[in-house]
């Protein structure tokens, strides 16, 4: 059936884009306006090149909406568990089950028999062996990252948590990435300099290390005089020779210190860009995110506006931390109550604020 009339404004129309020749293996199913389920958006564009096929709401690929549930899923293994308690080869095949029977996604990894999970072997302690160090951290089906399989079983005893592919957890999704040989000086929140952001994430597999302004590292390692904090400076927009608009002279120096020489140029050269970026309007919201300029933005929308004007990227969700202050690292925490759970900016859930500080000390 032709579902083109059911297209959602949440999806982009790809007809005007060039046809891709390569697509990632990531499984993130989409429903085409031709009623076919595809592995991901790129795969849909590749297979339907030069045809009027758009991505529509996933609900449109369902029997009640007249779909035949045809699909272009492949047999790449990335096990997922459905709400029917069955394990499927990957999320694309699960989407076909949703189309036919309304089965939804429960979690990544294989399903576990809940009656047997309560009888799982639960280790009392875990040793750090050479194999553990070589294999690296484990991504659990609950979205948390653990130092090892043993640690995961010990901390989630009886919960039916299984290990899944590392790309499904925030601090491990780049662990196995291949980094291009691009040199773009990057400062990590650990105070170390890296050739590029990819290298920083890969070398810190399982750790919450993120991109921060380069002066944080340069001033720490080489005692340079790059400005590290410009929050007390008034706004006086300046145009950089790199084409970006900065909040003031201080911000230009902070964000370009250590790179090729970027100087202040006539503001008229940036007026067109500034005018286009100012067309973006953001509603008042309290959904703070941290930019790699070390500034906290009220919402992802305000961050996107900063990306438009000065190329700022998101460092992590939640407000930025003051890295110049020493962390308070508790050694023990009182038993947490059920309503004290917190979500950390590293993507992990913790039983309390105290546990978060204890487990992530120094990060």
mmCIF file of C-alpha atoms in Angstrom:
data_model
loop_
_atom_site.group_PDB
_atom_site.id
_atom_site.type_symbol
_atom_site.label_atom_id
_atom_site.label_comp_id
_atom_site.label_asym_id
_atom_site.label_seq_id
_atom_site.Cartn_x
_atom_site.Cartn_y
_atom_site.Cartn_z
ATOM 1 C CA UNK A 1 0.000 0.000 0.000
ATOM 2 C CA UNK A 2 1.032 3.599 -0.577
ATOM 3 C CA UNK A 3 1.527 5.245 2.798
ATOM 4 C CA UNK A 4 3.015 8.496 1.508
ATOM 5 C CA UNK A 5 0.024 10.483 2.726
ATOM 6 C CA UNK A 6 0.755 9.333 6.248
ATOM 7 C CA UNK A 7 4.222 10.907 6.380
ATOM 8 C CA UNK A 8 5.106 12.522 9.688
ATOM 9 C CA UNK A 9 6.683 15.944 10.031
ATOM 10 C CA UNK A 10 9.169 14.343 12.397
ATOM 11 C CA UNK A 11 10.913 12.663 9.482
ATOM 12 C CA UNK A 12 12.970 14.281 6.769
ATOM 13 C CA UNK A 13 12.273 13.863 3.081
ATOM 14 C CA UNK A 14 15.293 12.278 1.434
ATOM 15 C CA UNK A 15 14.370 12.573 -2.258
ATOM 16 C CA UNK A 16 16.537 15.658 -2.730
ATOM 17 C CA UNK A 17 19.586 14.031 -1.182
ATOM 18 C CA UNK A 18 22.191 12.059 -3.073
ATOM 19 C CA UNK A 19 21.905 8.285 -3.023
ATOM 20 C CA UNK A 20 24.244 6.748 -0.419
ATOM 21 C CA UNK A 21 26.690 4.067 -1.501
ATOM 22 C CA UNK A 22 27.604 2.985 2.017
ATOM 23 C CA UNK A 23 25.468 2.624 5.160
ATOM 24 C CA UNK A 24 26.425 1.721 8.712
ATOM 25 C CA UNK A 25 25.399 -1.611 10.194
ATOM 26 C CA UNK A 26 23.409 0.105 12.945
ATOM 27 C CA UNK A 27 19.933 -1.374 13.259
ATOM 28 C CA UNK A 28 17.420 1.433 13.742
ATOM 29 C CA UNK A 29 14.350 0.354 11.740
ATOM 30 C CA UNK A 30 12.274 2.777 9.690
ATOM 31 C CA UNK A 31 8.986 2.356 7.861
ATOM 32 C CA UNK A 32 9.008 3.455 4.241
ATOM 33 C CA UNK A 33 6.020 5.080 2.566
ATOM 34 C CA UNK A 34 5.974 1.946 0.385
ATOM 35 C CA UNK A 35 4.975 -0.072 3.468
ATOM 36 C CA UNK A 36 8.362 -1.810 3.709
ATOM 37 C CA UNK A 37 10.462 -2.010 6.883
ATOM 38 C CA UNK A 38 14.124 -1.092 6.357
ATOM 39 C CA UNK A 39 17.171 -1.606 8.579
ATOM 40 C CA UNK A 40 17.808 2.121 8.960
ATOM 41 C CA UNK A 41 17.166 5.409 7.144
ATOM 42 C CA UNK A 42 20.348 5.223 5.086
ATOM 43 C CA UNK A 43 19.544 1.676 3.945
ATOM 44 C CA UNK A 44 16.090 2.862 2.858
ATOM 45 C CA UNK A 45 17.580 5.702 0.801
ATOM 46 C CA UNK A 46 20.120 3.352 -0.761
ATOM 47 C CA UNK A 47 17.550 0.707 -1.745
ATOM 48 C CA UNK A 48 14.929 3.185 -2.991
ATOM 49 C CA UNK A 49 17.289 5.587 -4.744
ATOM 50 C CA UNK A 50 15.482 7.922 -7.202
ATOM 51 C CA UNK A 51 12.076 6.705 -6.032
ATOM 52 C CA UNK A 52 9.546 8.811 -4.130
ATOM 53 C CA UNK A 53 9.931 6.865 -0.890
ATOM 54 C CA UNK A 54 9.983 8.712 2.420
ATOM 55 C CA UNK A 55 10.263 7.587 6.036
ATOM 56 C CA UNK A 56 6.910 7.633 7.824
ATOM 57 C CA UNK A 57 5.767 6.852 11.354
ATOM 58 C CA UNK A 58 6.636 3.298 12.383
ATOM 59 C CA UNK A 59 2.995 2.682 13.295
ATOM 60 C CA UNK A 60 2.148 2.898 9.601
ATOM 61 C CA UNK A 61 4.011 -0.380 9.047
ATOM 62 C CA UNK A 62 1.432 -2.489 10.833
ATOM 63 C CA UNK A 63 -1.330 -4.853 9.774
ATOM 64 C CA UNK A 64 -4.118 -2.607 11.181
ATOM 65 C CA UNK A 65 -2.853 0.157 8.843
ATOM 66 C CA UNK A 66 -2.872 -2.109 5.808
ATOM 67 C CA UNK A 67 0.806 -3.037 5.650
ATOM 68 C CA UNK A 68 1.883 -6.459 4.360
ATOM 69 C CA UNK A 69 4.916 -6.265 6.695
ATOM 70 C CA UNK A 70 7.453 -6.726 3.900
ATOM 71 C CA UNK A 71 10.981 -6.032 5.083
ATOM 72 C CA UNK A 72 14.613 -5.654 4.049
ATOM 73 C CA UNK A 73 16.140 -6.911 7.305
ATOM 74 C CA UNK A 74 19.485 -8.686 7.179
ATOM 75 C CA UNK A 75 20.874 -11.402 9.413
ATOM 76 C CA UNK A 76 23.406 -9.342 11.340
ATOM 77 C CA UNK A 77 23.262 -10.606 14.917
ATOM 78 C CA UNK A 78 22.386 -8.049 17.582
ATOM 79 C CA UNK A 79 19.950 -9.883 19.852
ATOM 80 C CA UNK A 80 16.941 -8.066 21.305
ATOM 81 C CA UNK A 81 14.168 -9.148 23.635
ATOM 82 C CA UNK A 82 10.514 -8.540 22.767
ATOM 83 C CA UNK A 83 7.621 -7.897 25.142
ATOM 84 C CA UNK A 84 6.428 -11.442 24.353
ATOM 85 C CA UNK A 85 9.492 -12.844 26.157
ATOM 86 C CA UNK A 86 11.070 -14.098 22.929
ATOM 87 C CA UNK A 87 14.565 -13.276 21.652
ATOM 88 C CA UNK A 88 14.914 -11.894 18.114
ATOM 89 C CA UNK A 89 17.977 -11.779 15.873
ATOM 90 C CA UNK A 90 17.970 -7.964 15.735
ATOM 91 C CA UNK A 91 15.693 -4.971 16.166
ATOM 92 C CA UNK A 92 14.646 -5.013 12.499
ATOM 93 C CA UNK A 93 13.102 -8.490 12.776
ATOM 94 C CA UNK A 94 11.430 -7.408 16.018
ATOM 95 C CA UNK A 95 9.900 -4.497 14.094
ATOM 96 C CA UNK A 96 8.404 -7.038 11.673
ATOM 97 C CA UNK A 97 6.799 -8.772 14.680
ATOM 98 C CA UNK A 98 5.429 -5.413 15.788
ATOM 99 C CA UNK A 99 3.984 -4.993 12.302
ATOM 100 C CA UNK A 100 2.310 -8.412 12.391
ATOM 101 C CA UNK A 101 1.433 -8.899 16.069
ATOM 102 C CA UNK A 102 2.139 -5.651 17.942
ATOM 103 C CA UNK A 103 5.178 -7.053 19.803
ATOM 104 C CA UNK A 104 7.323 -4.211 21.149
ATOM 105 C CA UNK A 105 10.950 -3.781 22.172
ATOM 106 C CA UNK A 106 11.782 -4.741 25.783
ATOM 107 C CA UNK A 107 15.582 -4.473 25.901
ATOM 108 C CA UNK A 108 18.779 -5.261 24.029
ATOM 109 C CA UNK A 109 20.221 -8.727 24.568
ATOM 110 C CA UNK A 110 18.524 -12.083 24.893
ATOM 111 C CA UNK A 111 15.428 -12.573 27.020
ATOM 112 C CA UNK A 112 15.920 -14.209 30.401
ATOM 113 C CA UNK A 113 13.489 -16.585 32.071
ATOM 114 C CA UNK A 114 12.324 -14.527 35.055
ATOM 115 C CA UNK A 115 11.714 -17.624 37.163
ATOM 116 C CA UNK A 116 15.273 -18.833 36.631
ATOM 117 C CA UNK A 117 16.906 -15.404 36.980
ATOM 118 C CA UNK A 118 16.157 -15.405 40.700
ATOM 119 C CA UNK A 119 18.258 -18.591 40.923
ATOM 120 C CA UNK A 120 21.217 -17.126 39.017
ATOM 121 C CA UNK A 121 24.715 -17.582 40.391
ATOM 122 C CA UNK A 122 25.526 -14.354 42.186
ATOM 123 C CA UNK A 123 29.236 -13.787 42.889
ATOM 124 C CA UNK A 124 30.096 -12.243 46.253
ATOM 125 C CA UNK A 125 33.269 -10.579 45.001
ATOM 126 C CA UNK A 126 35.165 -10.037 41.740
ATOM 127 C CA UNK A 127 38.910 -10.015 41.140
ATOM 128 C CA UNK A 128 40.630 -7.854 38.532
ATOM 129 C CA UNK A 129 42.390 -10.393 36.321
ATOM 130 C CA UNK A 130 44.393 -9.836 33.140
ATOM 131 C CA UNK A 131 41.503 -11.142 31.025
ATOM 132 C CA UNK A 132 39.144 -8.613 32.632
ATOM 133 C CA UNK A 133 41.522 -5.765 31.783
ATOM 134 C CA UNK A 134 41.902 -7.026 28.208
ATOM 135 C CA UNK A 135 38.181 -7.515 27.582
ATOM 136 C CA UNK A 136 37.312 -4.121 28.992
ATOM 137 C CA UNK A 137 33.983 -2.902 30.391
ATOM 138 C CA UNK A 138 30.647 -4.615 29.802
ATOM 139 C CA UNK A 139 27.422 -2.973 28.630
ATOM 140 C CA UNK A 140 24.378 -4.367 30.442
ATOM 141 C CA UNK A 141 20.883 -4.723 29.003
ATOM 142 C CA UNK A 142 19.759 -2.233 31.679
ATOM 143 C CA UNK A 143 21.878 0.461 30.003
ATOM 144 C CA UNK A 144 24.549 0.544 32.705
ATOM 145 C CA UNK A 145 28.265 -0.087 32.184
ATOM 146 C CA UNK A 146 30.195 -2.463 34.465
ATOM 147 C CA UNK A 147 33.968 -3.117 34.778
ATOM 148 C CA UNK A 148 33.434 -6.819 34.018
ATOM 149 C CA UNK A 149 30.825 -9.554 33.508
ATOM 150 C CA UNK A 150 31.380 -10.626 37.108
ATOM 151 C CA UNK A 151 30.685 -7.114 38.435
ATOM 152 C CA UNK A 152 27.501 -6.977 36.351
ATOM 153 C CA UNK A 153 26.233 -10.276 37.784
ATOM 154 C CA UNK A 154 27.126 -9.264 41.330
ATOM 155 C CA UNK A 155 25.408 -5.867 41.175
ATOM 156 C CA UNK A 156 22.293 -7.027 39.274
ATOM 157 C CA UNK A 157 21.778 -10.380 40.940
ATOM 158 C CA UNK A 158 18.269 -11.717 40.265
ATOM 159 C CA UNK A 159 17.342 -8.898 37.855
ATOM 160 C CA UNK A 160 17.892 -10.853 34.631
ATOM 161 C CA UNK A 161 20.443 -8.360 33.258
ATOM 162 C CA UNK A 162 22.578 -9.719 30.405
ATOM 163 C CA UNK A 163 25.575 -8.291 28.543
ATOM 164 C CA UNK A 164 24.851 -6.700 25.163
ATOM 165 C CA UNK A 165 26.902 -5.121 22.388
ATOM 166 C CA UNK A 166 28.916 -2.190 23.719
ATOM 167 C CA UNK A 167 27.431 0.227 21.181
ATOM 168 C CA UNK A 168 24.220 0.246 23.231
ATOM 169 C CA UNK A 169 25.749 2.015 26.278
ATOM 170 C CA UNK A 170 26.806 5.659 26.335
ATOM 171 C CA UNK A 171 30.398 5.322 27.597
ATOM 172 C CA UNK A 172 31.202 2.150 25.613
ATOM 173 C CA UNK A 173 29.594 2.875 22.235
ATOM 174 C CA UNK A 174 32.889 4.237 20.835
ATOM 175 C CA UNK A 175 35.136 1.542 22.345
ATOM 176 C CA UNK A 176 35.372 -0.463 19.126
ATOM 177 C CA UNK A 177 35.209 2.443 16.686
ATOM 178 C CA UNK A 178 37.827 2.927 14.033
ATOM 179 C CA UNK A 179 39.190 6.477 14.295
ATOM 180 C CA UNK A 180 40.159 8.385 11.160
ATOM 181 C CA UNK A 181 43.631 9.901 11.117
ATOM 182 C CA UNK A 182 42.399 13.442 11.516
ATOM 183 C CA UNK A 183 44.362 15.758 13.783
ATOM 184 C CA UNK A 184 42.037 18.041 15.736
ATOM 185 C CA UNK A 185 43.501 18.840 19.131
ATOM 186 C CA UNK A 186 40.990 17.736 21.758
ATOM 187 C CA UNK A 187 41.069 18.317 25.503
ATOM 188 C CA UNK A 188 39.404 15.686 27.664
ATOM 189 C CA UNK A 189 37.720 16.309 30.992
ATOM 190 C CA UNK A 190 40.508 14.112 32.442
ATOM 191 C CA UNK A 191 42.970 16.927 31.684
ATOM 192 C CA UNK A 192 44.737 15.050 28.870
ATOM 193 C CA UNK A 193 45.225 16.109 25.244
ATOM 194 C CA UNK A 194 44.213 13.830 22.362
ATOM 195 C CA UNK A 195 44.699 13.920 18.588
ATOM 196 C CA UNK A 196 40.923 14.000 18.080
ATOM 197 C CA UNK A 197 37.621 13.366 19.837
ATOM 198 C CA UNK A 198 37.305 9.793 18.579
ATOM 199 C CA UNK A 199 40.666 8.863 20.054
ATOM 200 C CA UNK A 200 39.652 10.448 23.369
ATOM 201 C CA UNK A 201 36.467 8.368 23.602
ATOM 202 C CA UNK A 202 38.125 5.144 22.490
ATOM 203 C CA UNK A 203 41.021 5.435 24.953
ATOM 204 C CA UNK A 204 38.564 6.036 27.794
ATOM 205 C CA UNK A 205 36.262 3.102 27.071
ATOM 206 C CA UNK A 206 33.719 2.841 29.883
ATOM 207 C CA UNK A 207 34.721 6.151 31.479
ATOM 208 C CA UNK A 208 32.846 9.450 31.473
ATOM 209 C CA UNK A 209 35.473 11.557 29.679
ATOM 210 C CA UNK A 210 34.172 14.310 27.420
ATOM 211 C CA UNK A 211 35.298 17.250 25.283
ATOM 212 C CA UNK A 212 36.103 20.482 27.168
ATOM 213 C CA UNK A 213 37.746 23.769 26.098
ATOM 214 C CA UNK A 214 41.423 23.219 25.199
ATOM 215 C CA UNK A 215 42.711 25.869 27.687
ATOM 216 C CA UNK A 216 41.728 23.502 30.527
ATOM 217 C CA UNK A 217 44.472 21.110 29.350
ATOM 218 C CA UNK A 218 46.994 23.643 28.045
ATOM 219 C CA UNK A 219 46.961 25.701 31.247
ATOM 220 C CA UNK A 220 47.250 22.542 33.322
ATOM 221 C CA UNK A 221 50.013 20.863 31.308
ATOM 222 C CA UNK A 222 52.008 23.775 29.912
ATOM 223 C CA UNK A 223 51.019 26.759 32.081
ATOM 224 C CA UNK A 224 49.786 28.789 29.126
ATOM 225 C CA UNK A 225 47.723 31.931 29.673
ATOM 226 C CA UNK A 226 44.684 30.935 27.595
ATOM 227 C CA UNK A 227 41.436 32.213 29.161
ATOM 228 C CA UNK A 228 39.558 29.326 30.767
ATOM 229 C CA UNK A 229 36.378 31.047 31.954
ATOM 230 C CA UNK A 230 34.662 33.995 30.276
ATOM 231 C CA UNK A 231 31.337 33.838 32.129
ATOM 232 C CA UNK A 232 32.045 37.107 33.972
ATOM 233 C CA UNK A 233 32.641 39.003 30.704
ATOM 234 C CA UNK A 234 29.770 41.036 29.173
ATOM 235 C CA UNK A 235 28.329 40.013 25.814
ATOM 236 C CA UNK A 236 29.940 41.882 22.922
ATOM 237 C CA UNK A 237 29.630 39.698 19.821
ATOM 238 C CA UNK A 238 32.740 39.306 17.672
ATOM 239 C CA UNK A 239 33.307 37.629 14.309
ATOM 240 C CA UNK A 240 36.215 35.218 14.025
ATOM 241 C CA UNK A 241 38.290 34.619 10.906
ATOM 242 C CA UNK A 242 37.043 31.008 11.092
ATOM 243 C CA UNK A 243 33.529 32.261 10.283
ATOM 244 C CA UNK A 244 32.131 31.685 13.782
ATOM 245 C CA UNK A 245 30.410 34.239 15.983
ATOM 246 C CA UNK A 246 31.717 34.437 19.546
ATOM 247 C CA UNK A 247 30.121 35.985 22.613
ATOM 248 C CA UNK A 248 33.108 38.288 23.164
ATOM 249 C CA UNK A 249 36.893 38.539 22.635
ATOM 250 C CA UNK A 250 37.515 36.326 25.640
ATOM 251 C CA UNK A 251 35.318 33.547 24.243
ATOM 252 C CA UNK A 252 37.093 33.701 20.864
ATOM 253 C CA UNK A 253 40.473 33.263 22.565
ATOM 254 C CA UNK A 254 39.168 30.498 24.819
ATOM 255 C CA UNK A 255 37.693 28.420 21.992
ATOM 256 C CA UNK A 256 40.565 28.858 19.511
ATOM 257 C CA UNK A 257 43.598 28.735 21.808
ATOM 258 C CA UNK A 258 45.952 25.989 20.646
ATOM 259 C CA UNK A 259 44.539 25.844 17.116
ATOM 260 C CA UNK A 260 45.523 27.668 13.956
ATOM 261 C CA UNK A 261 45.550 31.407 14.502
ATOM 262 C CA UNK A 262 42.001 32.758 14.538
ATOM 263 C CA UNK A 263 41.665 36.509 14.768
ATOM 264 C CA UNK A 264 38.852 38.987 15.171
ATOM 265 C CA UNK A 265 37.554 40.335 11.839
ATOM 266 C CA UNK A 266 34.893 42.859 10.842
ATOM 267 C CA UNK A 267 31.497 41.868 12.241
ATOM 268 C CA UNK A 268 29.862 42.497 8.867
ATOM 269 C CA UNK A 269 31.452 39.259 7.617
ATOM 270 C CA UNK A 270 29.348 37.253 10.069
ATOM 271 C CA UNK A 271 26.046 39.154 9.858
ATOM 272 C CA UNK A 272 24.443 36.816 7.326
ATOM 273 C CA UNK A 273 25.260 33.781 9.436
ATOM 274 C CA UNK A 274 24.087 35.499 12.605
ATOM 275 C CA UNK A 275 20.819 36.479 10.926
ATOM 276 C CA UNK A 276 20.140 32.887 9.851
ATOM 277 C CA UNK A 277 20.960 31.482 13.286
ATOM 278 C CA UNK A 278 18.752 34.047 15.040
ATOM 279 C CA UNK A 279 15.764 32.694 13.120
ATOM 280 C CA UNK A 280 15.869 29.713 15.455
ATOM 281 C CA UNK A 281 13.454 30.178 18.341
ATOM 282 C CA UNK A 282 13.626 28.044 21.466
ATOM 283 C CA UNK A 283 10.840 27.697 24.040
ATOM 284 C CA UNK A 284 11.694 28.197 27.685
ATOM 285 C CA UNK A 285 12.707 24.825 29.084
ATOM 286 C CA UNK A 286 14.741 23.272 31.867
ATOM 287 C CA UNK A 287 16.461 20.360 30.178
ATOM 288 C CA UNK A 288 20.093 21.403 30.723
ATOM 289 C CA UNK A 289 22.889 20.127 28.509
ATOM 290 C CA UNK A 290 26.606 20.844 28.616
ATOM 291 C CA UNK A 291 28.407 22.178 25.553
ATOM 292 C CA UNK A 292 32.061 21.549 24.725
ATOM 293 C CA UNK A 293 32.609 25.255 25.376
ATOM 294 C CA UNK A 294 32.088 24.512 29.075
ATOM 295 C CA UNK A 295 28.746 26.364 29.117
ATOM 296 C CA UNK A 296 25.426 24.958 30.323
ATOM 297 C CA UNK A 297 22.464 25.494 27.987
ATOM 298 C CA UNK A 298 18.844 25.431 29.129
ATOM 299 C CA UNK A 299 17.873 22.852 26.510
ATOM 300 C CA UNK A 300 19.206 21.023 23.414
ATOM 301 C CA UNK A 301 17.470 23.688 21.321
ATOM 302 C CA UNK A 302 19.599 26.487 22.791
ATOM 303 C CA UNK A 303 22.679 24.317 22.243
ATOM 304 C CA UNK A 304 21.748 23.842 18.569
ATOM 305 C CA UNK A 305 21.555 27.621 18.254
ATOM 306 C CA UNK A 306 25.093 27.869 19.683
ATOM 307 C CA UNK A 307 26.182 25.173 17.227
ATOM 308 C CA UNK A 308 24.839 27.342 14.425
ATOM 309 C CA UNK A 309 26.658 30.497 15.525
ATOM 310 C CA UNK A 310 29.946 29.166 16.906
ATOM 311 C CA UNK A 311 30.146 25.428 16.223
ATOM 312 C CA UNK A 312 29.568 24.322 19.828
ATOM 313 C CA UNK A 313 28.853 20.574 20.226
ATOM 314 C CA UNK A 314 27.190 18.715 23.090
ATOM 315 C CA UNK A 315 29.614 17.320 25.665
ATOM 316 C CA UNK A 316 26.974 15.510 27.710
ATOM 317 C CA UNK A 317 23.446 15.780 29.068
ATOM 318 C CA UNK A 318 22.973 17.678 32.303
ATOM 319 C CA UNK A 319 24.760 20.832 33.528
ATOM 320 C CA UNK A 320 28.515 21.294 33.128
ATOM 321 C CA UNK A 321 30.660 20.509 36.142
ATOM 322 C CA UNK A 322 33.300 22.876 37.486
ATOM 323 C CA UNK A 323 36.440 20.885 36.685
ATOM 324 C CA UNK A 324 38.659 23.276 38.641
ATOM 325 C CA UNK A 325 37.137 22.030 41.906
ATOM 326 C CA UNK A 326 38.112 18.798 43.624
ATOM 327 C CA UNK A 327 35.409 16.124 43.650
ATOM 328 C CA UNK A 328 33.846 15.078 46.932
ATOM 329 C CA UNK A 329 34.350 11.327 46.933
ATOM 330 C CA UNK A 330 32.443 9.515 49.680
ATOM 331 C CA UNK A 331 33.895 6.181 50.773
ATOM 332 C CA UNK A 332 30.572 4.729 51.918
ATOM 333 C CA UNK A 333 26.914 5.559 51.374
ATOM 334 C CA UNK A 334 23.839 4.905 53.525
ATOM 335 C CA UNK A 335 21.345 2.384 52.216
ATOM 336 C CA UNK A 336 19.367 4.119 49.486
ATOM 337 C CA UNK A 337 15.598 4.417 49.403
ATOM 338 C CA UNK A 338 13.638 3.301 46.345
ATOM 339 C CA UNK A 339 12.836 6.892 45.343
ATOM 340 C CA UNK A 340 16.457 8.121 45.439
ATOM 341 C CA UNK A 341 17.534 6.775 42.041
ATOM 342 C CA UNK A 342 19.389 9.296 39.896
ATOM 343 C CA UNK A 343 20.484 9.291 36.262
ATOM 344 C CA UNK A 344 24.115 10.266 35.729
ATOM 345 C CA UNK A 345 25.468 12.267 32.798
ATOM 346 C CA UNK A 346 27.466 9.116 31.907
ATOM 347 C CA UNK A 347 24.213 7.331 31.014
ATOM 348 C CA UNK A 348 24.252 5.088 34.100
ATOM 349 C CA UNK A 349 21.579 4.889 36.792
ATOM 350 C CA UNK A 350 22.643 5.059 40.435
ATOM 351 C CA UNK A 351 20.721 4.200 43.597
ATOM 352 C CA UNK A 352 21.427 7.646 45.086
ATOM 353 C CA UNK A 353 23.399 10.868 44.599
ATOM 354 C CA UNK A 354 25.947 9.564 47.074
ATOM 355 C CA UNK A 355 26.459 6.342 45.072
ATOM 356 C CA UNK A 356 26.896 8.406 41.900
ATOM 357 C CA UNK A 357 29.684 10.461 43.516
ATOM 358 C CA UNK A 358 31.333 7.367 44.967
ATOM 359 C CA UNK A 359 31.291 5.347 41.736
ATOM 360 C CA UNK A 360 32.356 8.193 39.440
ATOM 361 C CA UNK A 361 34.927 9.878 41.671
ATOM 362 C CA UNK A 362 37.348 11.904 39.566
ATOM 363 C CA UNK A 363 35.236 11.717 36.394
#
